[in-house]
Short mmCIF file of C-alpha atoms (C1' of nucleotides) in Angstrom, two decimals:
data_model
loop_
_atom_site.label_atom_id
_atom_site.label_comp_id
_atom_site.label_asym_id
_atom_site.label_seq_id
_atom_site.Cartn_x
_atom_site.Cartn_y
_atom_site.Cartn_z
CA MET A 554 34.71 153.87 94.43
CA THR A 555 37.33 152.94 96.97
CA VAL A 556 36.84 149.63 98.66
CA VAL A 557 36.62 149.76 102.44
CA THR A 558 36.58 146.56 104.46
CA ARG A 559 36.69 145.98 108.16
CA PHE A 560 37.38 143.30 110.70
CA ALA A 561 35.16 143.68 113.74
CA PRO A 562 35.97 141.21 116.51
CA SER A 563 34.44 141.33 119.95
CA PRO A 564 37.08 141.40 122.68
CA THR A 565 35.78 138.40 124.57
CA GLY A 566 38.71 136.11 123.97
CA THR A 567 41.79 135.62 121.86
CA LEU A 568 41.90 135.77 118.09
CA HIS A 569 41.14 132.30 116.82
CA ILE A 570 41.92 130.98 113.37
CA GLY A 571 38.39 131.43 112.08
CA GLY A 572 38.51 135.11 112.90
CA ALA A 573 42.04 135.35 111.59
CA ARG A 574 40.99 133.93 108.27
CA THR A 575 38.10 136.38 108.00
CA ALA A 576 40.48 139.20 108.85
CA LEU A 577 42.92 137.92 106.24
CA TYR A 578 40.26 137.90 103.55
CA CYS A 579 39.16 141.42 104.43
CA TRP A 580 42.74 142.60 104.47
CA LEU A 581 43.62 140.89 101.18
CA TYR A 582 40.64 142.36 99.43
CA ALA A 583 41.46 145.85 100.64
CA ARG A 584 45.08 145.48 99.61
CA LYS A 585 44.21 144.04 96.24
CA THR A 586 41.87 146.88 95.43
CA HIS A 587 44.10 149.54 96.97
CA GLY A 588 41.30 150.14 99.38
CA LYS A 589 41.17 150.60 103.10
CA PHE A 590 41.10 148.05 105.91
CA ILE A 591 39.59 149.12 109.22
CA LEU A 592 39.79 147.43 112.59
CA ARG A 593 36.83 147.91 114.87
CA ILE A 594 36.43 146.46 118.32
CA GLU A 595 32.83 145.54 119.09
CA ASP A 596 32.92 145.89 122.82
CA THR A 597 29.25 146.44 123.55
CA ASP A 598 29.03 143.27 125.57
CA THR A 599 30.16 144.90 128.77
CA GLU A 600 29.86 141.65 130.68
CA ARG A 601 32.39 139.73 128.66
CA SER A 602 34.58 142.32 126.95
CA THR A 603 38.03 142.80 128.44
CA GLN A 604 41.03 144.96 127.78
CA ALA A 605 43.19 141.86 127.90
CA SER A 606 41.24 140.36 125.02
CA THR A 607 41.61 143.52 122.98
CA ALA A 608 45.34 143.47 123.59
CA ALA A 609 45.54 139.80 122.68
CA ILE A 610 43.69 140.38 119.42
CA LEU A 611 45.90 143.31 118.52
CA ASP A 612 49.01 141.27 119.27
CA ALA A 613 47.85 138.43 117.08
CA MET A 614 47.02 140.78 114.21
CA THR A 615 50.48 142.29 114.49
CA TRP A 616 52.19 138.93 114.59
CA LEU A 617 50.29 137.87 111.49
CA GLY A 618 51.19 141.12 109.78
CA LEU A 619 47.59 142.13 109.18
CA HIS A 620 48.03 145.87 109.53
CA TYR A 621 44.99 148.07 109.52
CA ASP A 622 44.73 151.47 107.90
CA GLU A 623 42.27 152.87 110.41
CA GLY A 624 41.29 152.15 113.95
CA PRO A 625 41.00 150.42 116.15
CA TYR A 626 37.64 152.04 116.72
CA TYR A 627 35.73 151.12 119.84
CA GLN A 628 31.95 151.00 119.84
CA MET A 629 31.77 152.10 123.45
CA ASP A 630 33.29 155.40 122.32
CA ARG A 631 30.40 155.95 119.94
CA LEU A 632 27.41 155.74 122.26
CA ALA A 633 26.33 159.31 121.57
CA ARG A 634 26.13 158.57 117.88
CA TYR A 635 23.91 155.52 118.40
CA ARG A 636 21.66 157.58 120.62
CA ALA A 637 21.28 160.20 117.93
CA VAL A 638 20.37 157.61 115.33
CA ILE A 639 17.88 155.92 117.61
CA GLU A 640 16.11 159.26 118.15
CA GLN A 641 15.72 159.50 114.41
CA LEU A 642 14.29 155.99 114.16
CA LEU A 643 11.94 156.68 117.05
CA ALA A 644 10.78 159.89 115.43
CA THR A 645 10.12 158.25 112.08
CA GLY A 646 8.27 155.35 113.66
CA HIS A 647 10.87 152.78 112.70
CA ALA A 648 11.61 152.00 116.31
CA TYR A 649 9.59 151.83 119.48
CA ARG A 650 10.04 151.53 123.20
CA CYS A 651 9.34 148.13 124.63
CA TYR A 652 8.51 147.61 128.30
CA CYS A 653 8.16 143.85 128.20
CA SER A 654 9.99 142.18 131.04
CA LYS A 655 12.67 139.59 130.50
CA GLU A 656 10.47 137.17 132.38
CA ARG A 657 7.65 137.65 129.95
CA LEU A 658 9.97 137.23 126.99
CA ASP A 659 11.48 134.08 128.44
CA GLU A 660 8.08 132.59 129.09
CA MET A 661 6.95 133.46 125.62
CA ARG A 662 10.01 131.90 124.06
CA THR A 663 9.63 128.73 126.07
CA ALA A 664 5.98 128.45 125.12
CA GLN A 665 6.76 129.01 121.45
CA MET A 666 9.48 126.39 121.49
CA ALA A 667 7.14 123.95 123.23
CA ALA A 668 4.57 124.59 120.52
CA LYS A 669 7.34 123.88 117.96
CA LYS A 670 7.21 127.40 116.70
CA LYS A 671 10.03 129.75 115.90
CA PRO A 672 10.72 131.82 119.01
CA ARG A 673 10.14 135.50 118.34
CA TYR A 674 8.90 138.71 119.88
CA ASP A 675 5.15 139.05 119.55
CA GLY A 676 5.13 142.82 119.03
CA ARG A 677 3.05 143.72 122.07
CA CYS A 678 4.64 147.15 122.48
CA ARG A 679 4.81 147.88 118.79
CA ALA A 680 1.55 149.85 118.83
CA GLY A 681 3.39 152.53 120.79
CA GLY A 682 2.63 154.38 123.94
CA VAL A 683 3.26 153.26 127.44
CA PRO A 684 1.29 150.21 128.56
CA THR A 685 -1.23 150.92 131.29
CA GLY A 686 0.15 150.71 134.74
CA VAL A 687 3.74 151.15 133.60
CA ASP A 688 5.89 154.08 134.53
CA PRO A 689 7.10 155.67 131.25
CA THR A 690 10.50 156.25 132.80
CA ALA A 691 10.76 152.62 133.79
CA PRO A 692 13.66 150.73 132.23
CA HIS A 693 12.88 149.66 128.72
CA VAL A 694 14.55 148.62 125.50
CA ILE A 695 14.09 150.07 122.07
CA ARG A 696 13.06 147.72 119.34
CA PHE A 697 13.17 147.98 115.60
CA ALA A 698 9.82 147.99 113.85
CA ASN A 699 10.66 145.46 111.21
CA PRO A 700 8.49 145.49 108.06
CA GLN A 701 5.78 142.87 108.45
CA SER A 702 5.43 141.90 104.86
CA GLY A 703 7.45 141.69 101.70
CA GLU A 704 10.91 140.29 101.46
CA VAL A 705 14.53 141.29 101.64
CA VAL A 706 16.62 140.34 98.65
CA PHE A 707 20.35 140.79 98.43
CA GLU A 708 23.19 139.56 96.32
CA ASP A 709 25.78 137.76 98.37
CA LEU A 710 29.18 137.86 96.68
CA VAL A 711 29.85 134.27 97.67
CA ARG A 712 26.43 132.66 97.51
CA GLY A 713 24.49 134.61 94.97
CA GLN A 714 20.97 135.92 95.50
CA LEU A 715 19.49 135.38 98.94
CA VAL A 716 15.84 135.98 99.74
CA PHE A 717 14.25 136.33 103.16
CA ALA A 718 10.59 136.87 103.98
CA ASN A 719 10.03 139.70 106.43
CA GLN A 720 7.47 137.51 108.18
CA GLU A 721 10.35 135.37 109.39
CA LEU A 722 11.93 138.35 111.09
CA ASP A 723 10.81 139.79 114.39
CA ASP A 724 11.35 143.14 116.05
CA LEU A 725 14.89 142.91 117.34
CA VAL A 726 16.22 144.94 120.22
CA LEU A 727 18.29 147.91 119.10
CA ILE A 728 19.09 149.51 122.43
CA ARG A 729 19.25 147.63 125.70
CA THR A 730 17.86 148.75 129.01
CA ASP A 731 21.24 150.18 129.93
CA GLY A 732 21.34 152.30 126.78
CA ILE A 733 24.01 150.27 125.05
CA PRO A 734 23.28 149.17 121.50
CA THR A 735 23.02 145.54 120.55
CA TYR A 736 25.29 143.99 117.95
CA ASN A 737 22.86 144.27 115.07
CA PHE A 738 22.35 147.98 115.63
CA GLY A 739 25.95 148.90 116.33
CA VAL A 740 27.29 147.04 113.35
CA VAL A 741 24.87 148.71 110.98
CA ILE A 742 25.57 152.22 112.16
CA ASP A 743 29.31 151.70 112.22
CA ASP A 744 29.52 150.13 108.80
CA TRP A 745 27.41 152.97 107.50
CA ASP A 746 29.40 155.74 109.21
CA MET A 747 32.73 154.22 108.33
CA GLY A 748 31.81 153.88 104.69
CA ILE A 749 32.30 150.13 104.58
CA THR A 750 31.72 148.99 101.02
CA HIS A 751 32.27 145.26 101.49
CA VAL A 752 31.23 143.34 104.56
CA VAL A 753 33.19 140.09 104.61
CA ARG A 754 32.25 137.94 107.59
CA GLY A 755 31.38 134.44 108.73
CA ASP A 756 28.26 132.81 107.37
CA ASP A 757 26.84 132.65 110.87
CA HIS A 758 25.76 136.20 110.06
CA ILE A 759 23.71 135.37 107.01
CA ASN A 760 20.53 135.34 109.04
CA ASN A 761 21.34 138.73 110.53
CA THR A 762 21.83 140.35 107.18
CA PRO A 763 18.18 140.92 106.23
CA ARG A 764 17.54 142.58 109.59
CA GLN A 765 20.52 144.81 109.10
CA ILE A 766 19.41 145.73 105.62
CA ASN A 767 15.98 146.67 106.95
CA ILE A 768 17.56 148.98 109.51
CA LEU A 769 19.68 150.58 106.82
CA ARG A 770 16.61 151.12 104.69
CA ALA A 771 14.74 152.71 107.56
CA LEU A 772 17.62 155.12 107.77
CA GLY A 773 17.57 155.81 104.07
CA ALA A 774 21.02 154.30 103.63
CA SER A 775 22.01 151.81 101.00
CA PRO A 776 23.46 148.52 102.14
CA PRO A 777 27.07 147.52 101.45
CA HIS A 778 28.07 144.44 99.50
CA TYR A 779 28.08 141.29 101.56
CA ALA A 780 30.33 138.27 101.29
CA HIS A 781 29.59 135.47 103.71
CA VAL A 782 32.48 133.13 104.22
CA SER A 783 31.93 129.59 105.43
CA MET A 784 33.23 128.55 108.81
CA ILE A 785 36.25 126.51 109.73
CA LEU A 786 35.53 123.13 111.28
CA GLY A 787 37.72 120.90 113.40
CA LYS A 788 39.34 117.74 112.08
CA ASP A 789 36.23 115.77 112.98
CA GLY A 790 34.02 118.07 110.96
CA LYS A 791 32.52 119.63 114.06
CA ARG A 792 32.67 123.27 114.91
CA LEU A 793 36.14 124.30 116.02
CA SER A 794 36.64 124.39 119.76
CA LYS A 795 39.28 123.96 122.45
CA ARG A 796 39.11 120.21 122.27
CA HIS A 797 40.55 120.37 118.77
CA GLY A 798 43.83 121.56 120.21
CA ALA A 799 45.20 124.92 119.19
CA VAL A 800 42.63 127.34 117.88
CA GLY A 801 44.12 130.64 119.03
CA VAL A 802 46.52 132.32 116.64
CA MET A 803 49.09 132.88 119.37
CA GLN A 804 48.86 129.25 120.42
CA PHE A 805 50.13 128.39 116.98
CA ARG A 806 53.03 130.73 117.55
CA GLU A 807 53.82 129.00 120.82
CA GLU A 808 53.73 125.66 119.09
CA GLY A 809 56.37 126.82 116.65
CA TYR A 810 54.50 127.88 113.54
CA LEU A 811 55.52 130.77 111.34
CA PRO A 812 52.97 133.48 110.54
CA GLU A 813 53.56 132.95 106.81
CA ALA A 814 52.70 129.28 107.17
CA LEU A 815 49.55 129.92 109.18
CA LEU A 816 48.42 132.58 106.74
CA ASN A 817 49.09 130.32 103.76
CA CYS A 818 47.21 127.52 105.44
CA LEU A 819 44.24 129.75 106.24
CA VAL A 820 44.04 131.37 102.85
CA ARG A 821 43.75 127.97 101.18
CA LEU A 822 41.04 126.87 103.59
CA GLY A 823 38.07 128.07 101.66
CA TRP A 824 39.78 129.86 98.84
CA SER A 825 41.73 128.74 95.83
CA HIS A 826 43.57 129.99 92.81
CA GLY A 827 43.62 126.97 90.56
CA ASP A 828 46.00 124.34 91.85
CA GLN A 829 48.42 126.71 93.54
CA GLU A 830 49.24 125.76 97.13
CA ILE A 831 52.08 128.06 98.10
CA PHE A 832 51.33 131.75 98.22
CA SER A 833 53.59 134.57 99.29
CA ILE A 834 51.74 137.51 100.76
CA THR A 835 52.25 139.35 97.50
CA GLU A 836 50.75 136.50 95.53
CA MET A 837 47.80 136.25 97.86
CA ILE A 838 47.07 139.92 97.32
CA GLN A 839 47.55 139.63 93.61
CA HIS A 840 45.29 136.63 93.09
CA PHE A 841 42.66 137.01 95.79
CA GLU A 842 39.12 136.97 94.45
CA ILE A 843 35.96 136.90 96.53
CA ALA A 844 34.34 134.93 93.72
CA HIS A 845 36.73 132.07 94.36
CA LEU A 846 35.71 131.67 97.96
CA GLN A 847 34.35 128.26 98.85
CA ARG A 848 30.75 127.98 100.01
CA ALA A 849 31.02 124.81 102.08
CA PRO A 850 32.69 124.82 105.49
CA ALA A 851 36.25 123.52 105.61
CA ALA A 852 37.86 121.21 108.15
CA PHE A 853 41.18 122.40 109.49
CA ASN A 854 44.07 120.23 108.33
CA ALA A 855 46.90 120.26 110.87
CA GLU A 856 49.19 118.06 108.74
CA LYS A 857 49.05 120.51 105.90
CA LEU A 858 50.01 123.30 108.26
CA ASP A 859 53.02 121.22 109.29
CA TRP A 860 54.01 120.80 105.68
CA LEU A 861 53.62 124.50 104.99
CA ASN A 862 55.51 125.41 108.11
CA GLN A 863 58.43 123.27 107.09
CA HIS A 864 58.29 124.80 103.65
CA TYR A 865 58.56 128.30 105.06
CA MET A 866 61.30 127.30 107.47
CA LYS A 867 63.26 126.02 104.49
CA GLN A 868 62.35 128.59 101.87
CA GLY A 869 61.25 131.60 103.83
CA ASP A 870 63.18 134.73 104.65
CA ARG A 871 65.96 133.40 106.89
CA ALA A 872 66.25 136.58 108.90
CA LYS A 873 62.55 136.45 109.75
CA VAL A 874 62.66 132.77 110.57
CA ALA A 875 65.73 133.38 112.73
CA ALA A 876 63.98 136.13 114.64
CA GLU A 877 61.09 133.84 115.40
CA LEU A 878 63.46 131.01 116.29
CA ALA A 879 65.29 133.31 118.71
CA TRP A 880 61.97 133.91 120.49
CA HIS A 881 61.57 130.15 120.95
CA PHE A 882 65.09 129.61 122.24
CA GLU A 883 64.56 132.41 124.69
CA ARG A 884 61.33 130.86 125.91
CA VAL A 885 63.09 127.69 126.98
CA GLY A 886 66.05 129.54 128.40
CA ILE A 887 68.72 128.55 125.93
CA GLU A 888 71.40 131.18 125.41
CA VAL A 889 72.09 131.23 121.69
CA LYS A 890 75.18 133.40 122.07
CA ASN A 891 76.92 130.19 123.15
CA GLY A 892 76.78 128.54 119.78
CA PRO A 893 76.25 128.75 116.04
CA ALA A 894 74.33 131.50 114.30
CA LEU A 895 70.61 130.87 114.13
CA VAL A 896 70.51 131.08 110.35
CA ASP A 897 72.99 128.21 110.20
CA ILE A 898 70.84 126.16 112.53
CA ILE A 899 67.88 126.83 110.26
CA ASP A 900 69.81 125.72 107.19
CA ALA A 901 70.88 122.54 108.91
CA GLN A 902 67.69 121.64 110.75
CA ALA A 903 64.72 122.95 108.77
CA GLU A 904 64.44 119.87 106.60
CA ARG A 905 64.07 117.64 109.63
CA CYS A 906 61.62 119.74 111.65
CA LYS A 907 57.97 120.58 111.29
CA THR A 908 58.01 123.37 113.83
CA LEU A 909 60.42 125.79 115.45
CA VAL A 910 59.72 124.15 118.79
CA GLU A 911 60.99 120.92 117.34
CA MET A 912 64.02 122.73 115.97
CA VAL A 913 64.85 124.04 119.42
CA GLN A 914 64.42 120.59 120.93
CA LYS A 915 66.76 119.07 118.37
CA SER A 916 69.43 121.73 118.63
CA GLY A 917 70.15 121.96 122.30
CA TYR A 918 73.54 120.22 122.05
CA PHE A 919 74.89 123.05 119.89
CA TYR A 920 74.52 125.50 122.75
CA THR A 921 75.62 123.59 125.80
CA ASP A 922 78.87 122.24 127.17
CA THR A 923 77.32 119.27 128.88
CA VAL A 924 75.88 116.67 126.56
CA THR A 925 73.11 114.41 127.72
CA TYR A 926 73.68 110.92 126.39
CA ALA A 927 70.81 108.67 125.44
CA ALA A 928 71.54 105.31 127.03
CA ALA A 929 70.29 103.21 124.14
CA ALA A 930 72.30 105.20 121.63
CA VAL A 931 75.47 104.85 123.67
CA LYS A 932 74.98 101.18 124.21
CA LYS A 933 74.45 100.48 120.57
CA ASN A 934 77.01 102.81 119.02
CA LEU A 935 79.79 103.54 121.48
CA THR A 936 81.06 100.03 121.80
CA ALA A 937 84.65 99.10 122.55
CA ASP A 938 85.39 98.17 118.94
CA VAL A 939 84.70 101.67 117.64
CA LEU A 940 86.85 103.49 120.14
CA PRO A 941 89.95 103.16 117.96
CA HIS A 942 88.07 104.87 115.12
CA LEU A 943 87.12 107.69 117.42
CA ALA A 944 90.69 108.01 118.57
CA HIS A 945 91.86 108.28 114.97
CA LEU A 946 89.15 110.80 114.31
CA ARG A 947 90.17 112.82 117.32
CA ALA A 948 93.74 113.02 116.18
CA ALA A 949 92.99 113.77 112.54
CA LEU A 950 90.39 116.40 113.35
CA ALA A 951 92.70 118.07 115.82
CA ALA A 952 95.29 118.34 113.08
CA LEU A 953 92.91 120.08 110.67
CA PRO A 954 94.10 123.62 109.88
CA GLN A 955 90.71 124.72 108.56
CA TRP A 956 87.49 123.72 110.35
CA GLU A 957 85.25 123.38 107.34
CA LYS A 958 82.83 120.90 105.91
CA SER A 959 84.75 119.29 103.04
CA ALA A 960 87.92 118.86 105.07
CA ILE A 961 85.99 117.30 107.93
CA HIS A 962 84.18 115.04 105.53
CA ALA A 963 87.51 113.94 104.02
CA VAL A 964 88.87 113.08 107.45
CA ILE A 965 85.90 110.90 108.31
CA GLU A 966 86.08 109.10 104.98
CA GLN A 967 89.79 108.59 105.39
CA VAL A 968 89.42 107.09 108.84
CA ALA A 969 86.76 104.74 107.51
CA THR A 970 88.85 103.73 104.54
CA THR A 971 91.94 103.17 106.63
CA ALA A 972 90.00 100.95 109.03
CA ASP A 973 88.34 99.26 106.05
CA VAL A 974 84.84 99.85 107.40
CA LYS A 975 81.81 101.57 105.96
CA MET A 976 81.31 105.27 106.49
CA GLY A 977 78.42 104.58 108.81
CA LYS A 978 80.55 102.59 111.17
CA VAL A 979 82.58 105.72 111.85
CA ALA A 980 80.05 108.48 111.37
CA GLN A 981 77.37 107.10 113.63
CA PRO A 982 79.56 106.59 116.72
CA LEU A 983 80.98 110.03 116.09
CA ARG A 984 77.47 111.45 115.95
CA VAL A 985 76.51 109.85 119.24
CA ALA A 986 79.75 111.01 120.80
CA VAL A 987 79.22 114.67 119.92
CA THR A 988 75.44 115.01 120.08
CA GLY A 989 74.48 112.36 122.61
CA ASP A 990 71.99 110.67 120.28
CA THR A 991 71.61 109.00 116.92
CA VAL A 992 69.92 111.80 115.01
CA SER A 993 71.47 115.01 113.79
CA PRO A 994 72.18 116.88 110.55
CA PRO A 995 74.85 115.32 108.29
CA ILE A 996 77.85 114.59 110.44
CA ASP A 997 80.19 117.04 108.70
CA VAL A 998 77.62 119.82 109.03
CA THR A 999 77.08 118.90 112.64
CA LEU A 1000 80.76 119.18 113.42
CA VAL A 1001 81.08 122.50 111.61
CA LEU A 1002 78.24 123.92 113.66
CA LEU A 1003 79.61 122.48 116.86
CA GLY A 1004 83.02 123.99 116.30
CA LYS A 1005 86.41 122.43 116.75
CA ALA A 1006 86.77 123.00 120.47
CA ARG A 1007 83.46 121.41 121.41
CA THR A 1008 83.95 118.52 119.02
CA LEU A 1009 87.35 117.62 120.42
CA ALA A 1010 86.22 118.07 124.00
CA ARG A 1011 83.35 115.68 123.47
CA LEU A 1012 85.54 113.11 121.78
CA ASP A 1013 87.96 113.35 124.66
CA ALA A 1014 85.17 112.79 127.11
CA VAL A 1015 83.98 109.69 125.30
CA LEU A 1016 87.49 108.34 124.94
CA HIS A 1017 88.13 108.73 128.63
CA PRO A 1018 88.41 105.31 130.31
CA ASP A 1019 85.64 106.14 132.74
CA PHE A 1020 83.11 106.98 130.05
CA LEU A 1021 82.06 103.55 128.91
CA GLU A 1022 81.82 102.25 132.39
CA LYS A 1023 79.62 105.09 133.52
CA ASN A 1024 77.38 105.14 130.52
CA HIS A 1025 76.98 101.47 129.88
CA ASN A 1026 75.79 100.71 133.34
CA CYS A 1027 73.17 103.37 133.68
"C1'" G B 534 10.40 122.93 115.61
"C1'" C B 535 11.00 126.98 112.02
"C1'" U B 536 14.25 129.80 108.63
"C1'" C B 537 18.76 130.07 106.04
"C1'" C B 538 23.40 128.02 104.15
"C1'" U B 539 25.94 123.72 102.31
"C1'" U B 540 27.49 118.56 99.89
"C1'" U B 541 34.08 116.24 94.39
"C1'" C B 542 39.52 111.35 97.20
"C1'" G B 543 40.48 110.62 104.84
"C1'" U B 544 41.49 116.34 104.54
"C1'" C B 545 42.10 121.15 101.57
"C1'" U B 546 40.68 121.83 96.71
"C1'" A B 547 40.59 122.22 90.59
"C1'" G B 548 36.38 121.80 87.72
"C1'" U B 549 31.17 126.62 85.67
"C1'" G B 550 27.28 121.02 79.77
"C1'" G B 551 31.26 117.50 75.80
"C1'" U B 552 38.78 118.35 76.42
"C1'" C B 553 36.72 113.99 83.16
"C1'" U B 554 38.35 106.34 82.03
"C1'" A B 555 37.70 113.69 87.28
"C1'" G B 556 43.45 117.16 87.98
"C1'" G B 557 46.68 119.20 92.12
"C1'" A B 558 48.15 119.33 97.37
"C1'" C B 559 48.47 117.22 102.47
"C1'" G B 560 48.31 112.39 104.59
"C1'" C B 561 49.26 107.26 103.88
"C1'" U B 562 52.26 103.99 100.92
"C1'" G B 563 56.21 101.42 97.18
"C1'" C B 564 60.99 102.28 94.97
"C1'" C B 565 65.46 105.29 94.45
"C1'" C B 566 69.05 108.45 97.02
"C1'" U B 567 71.82 107.85 101.87
"C1'" C B 568 76.74 108.52 107.65
"C1'" U B 569 71.52 108.85 111.25
"C1'" C B 570 66.96 111.38 110.92
"C1'" A B 571 65.16 113.89 107.22
"C1'" C B 572 64.92 116.45 102.36
"C1'" G B 573 64.42 115.29 97.46
"C1'" G B 574 63.10 112.33 92.89
"C1'" C B 575 59.82 108.68 90.56
"C1'" G B 576 55.34 105.71 91.29
"C1'" G B 577 50.79 104.01 93.99
"C1'" U B 578 46.15 104.51 97.04
"C1'" A B 579 41.57 107.22 97.10
"C1'" A B 580 36.09 111.18 95.47
"C1'" C B 581 31.61 113.69 91.88
"C1'" A B 582 26.05 111.89 98.94
"C1'" C B 583 21.44 109.53 96.93
"C1'" G B 584 17.00 109.60 93.70
"C1'" G B 585 14.45 111.86 89.91
"C1'" G B 586 14.33 115.19 85.87
"C1'" U B 587 16.27 118.88 81.62
"C1'" U B 588 19.62 117.69 77.47
"C1'" C B 589 22.16 114.35 71.87
"C1'" G B 590 25.37 114.68 76.30
"C1'" A B 591 25.78 116.16 83.06
"C1'" A B 592 30.56 116.63 88.66
"C1'" C B 593 28.65 120.97 86.36
"C1'" C B 594 21.36 123.16 85.26
"C1'" C B 595 16.35 122.05 87.99
"C1'" C B 596 13.46 119.34 91.84
"C1'" G B 597 13.32 116.11 95.92
"C1'" U B 598 15.71 112.98 99.87
"C1'" A B 599 19.58 112.23 103.19
"C1'" G B 600 23.90 114.19 105.76
"C1'" G B 601 26.55 118.51 107.70
"C1'" G B 602 26.51 123.70 109.42
"C1'" A B 603 24.28 128.27 111.14
"C1'" G B 604 20.49 131.44 113.12
"C1'" C B 605 15.95 131.99 115.92
"C1'" G B 606 19.18 136.60 123.08
"C1'" C B 607 18.59 143.22 126.41
"C1'" C B 608 25.89 137.58 122.97
"C1'" A B 609 28.58 139.02 118.93
#
RNA sequence: GCUCCUUUCGUCUAGUGGUCUAGGACGCUGCCCUCUCACGGCGGUAACACGGGUUCGAACCCCGUAGGGAGCGCCA
């Protein structure tokens, strides 16, 4: 039997990391088993569904690299099918028309809550027929006639056997007044029609599962396997929301995270393969097991994402990292044609950055002709006593036939030795002179990336008599 | 309120009755390395929610309690 999984988001917002993780698990399981992964858009909430949300979800899936084999299917395209199935349920007595008004239902719910009872439909219309005094063509919903006794038992792949008493379940609405199916009906029919073998979803759906199984049974269909994954919590252990900072997948992109890092972070939130922390996509596919999914909810750990992101900036595919870095430079309007190759920036900067945004912030001086000097750095490092060193440096560097790391390094060491000072006494002023601040990659690497022309020009500027005056007084 | 799920270091987790004086990772932290910031290397810190059972023996099995989460919509 071929495994078929699906990810079925509703297009009412962007793809957040909880959904992304569920999608990842579905995708991994399909890939591992050489099965099929389907994307289905559950757009039956006509009030809140938007095209923009659908596009945003699709974009995020693409950025993450979670490619689907089929779809996206849209539930609103399948209305005729739901109608046909509902006729069948109506005919077999598994569903009935309900003319109860929303007002009555609201009142009933409020009263039940007040009486500390579980709010539920009382089954008034279940007997069938049109209530007296009601026009049969009046707007009405169609409800499922849930079994009133017995229990629903199913084997959850994550949690083991789950048992629900039918008495706890009420007659849920299948079709709304406007003819559009509700979630619980649409999902059942779609999963059935699309041959879904494994439903992997958030554990907020555990309570829906017995209802869905009952519908399937009424249709004579056998239920798929279910795997209910725990939710992702915020750092404070509360349900993830906007106040926890970034929750949308694309927000993480904007903040400078790599898709590989986010995926690695998400896969380890709630799943493990022994002590392994770093997983390439191939390894994730190879080792993924539903049985190793965690049952308890997991709090999102932003620091670990940082660590993973740095790891992938350092160890990941440089061409891919460079492409993503280019996107970030473009966003802030820095023209990277005016400086070193992005892969060289990555090699030099990855070990001192947690995100690509940070890398861009720390690399501006490589791409501009006008350096911004940090006053404190100038004051501390570009003092009158070091100017002679810089002058020596300027002359020796200018004389270099080859602009390469070891030669540059030798020059700096030589100048320090000649002046009988420590390396730092020469390197640090030089660093401030060419970058404007006290932090940069190793000085020889920095100069290589900067290029000879820019290096000399900046030294000249600093050595100009006006420089100290201007910069020490600001 | 009712139903369901869940509980190992601050966080993510390993662990499926003895090999656990509980392992790894992130974080924090000490030392080393060092031209800055980092990276890296070597250490350190810190947990089986609680109470009863079962057993020769429980982090692992059972039952309670407490905490956390979810559901109870003509939302998904």
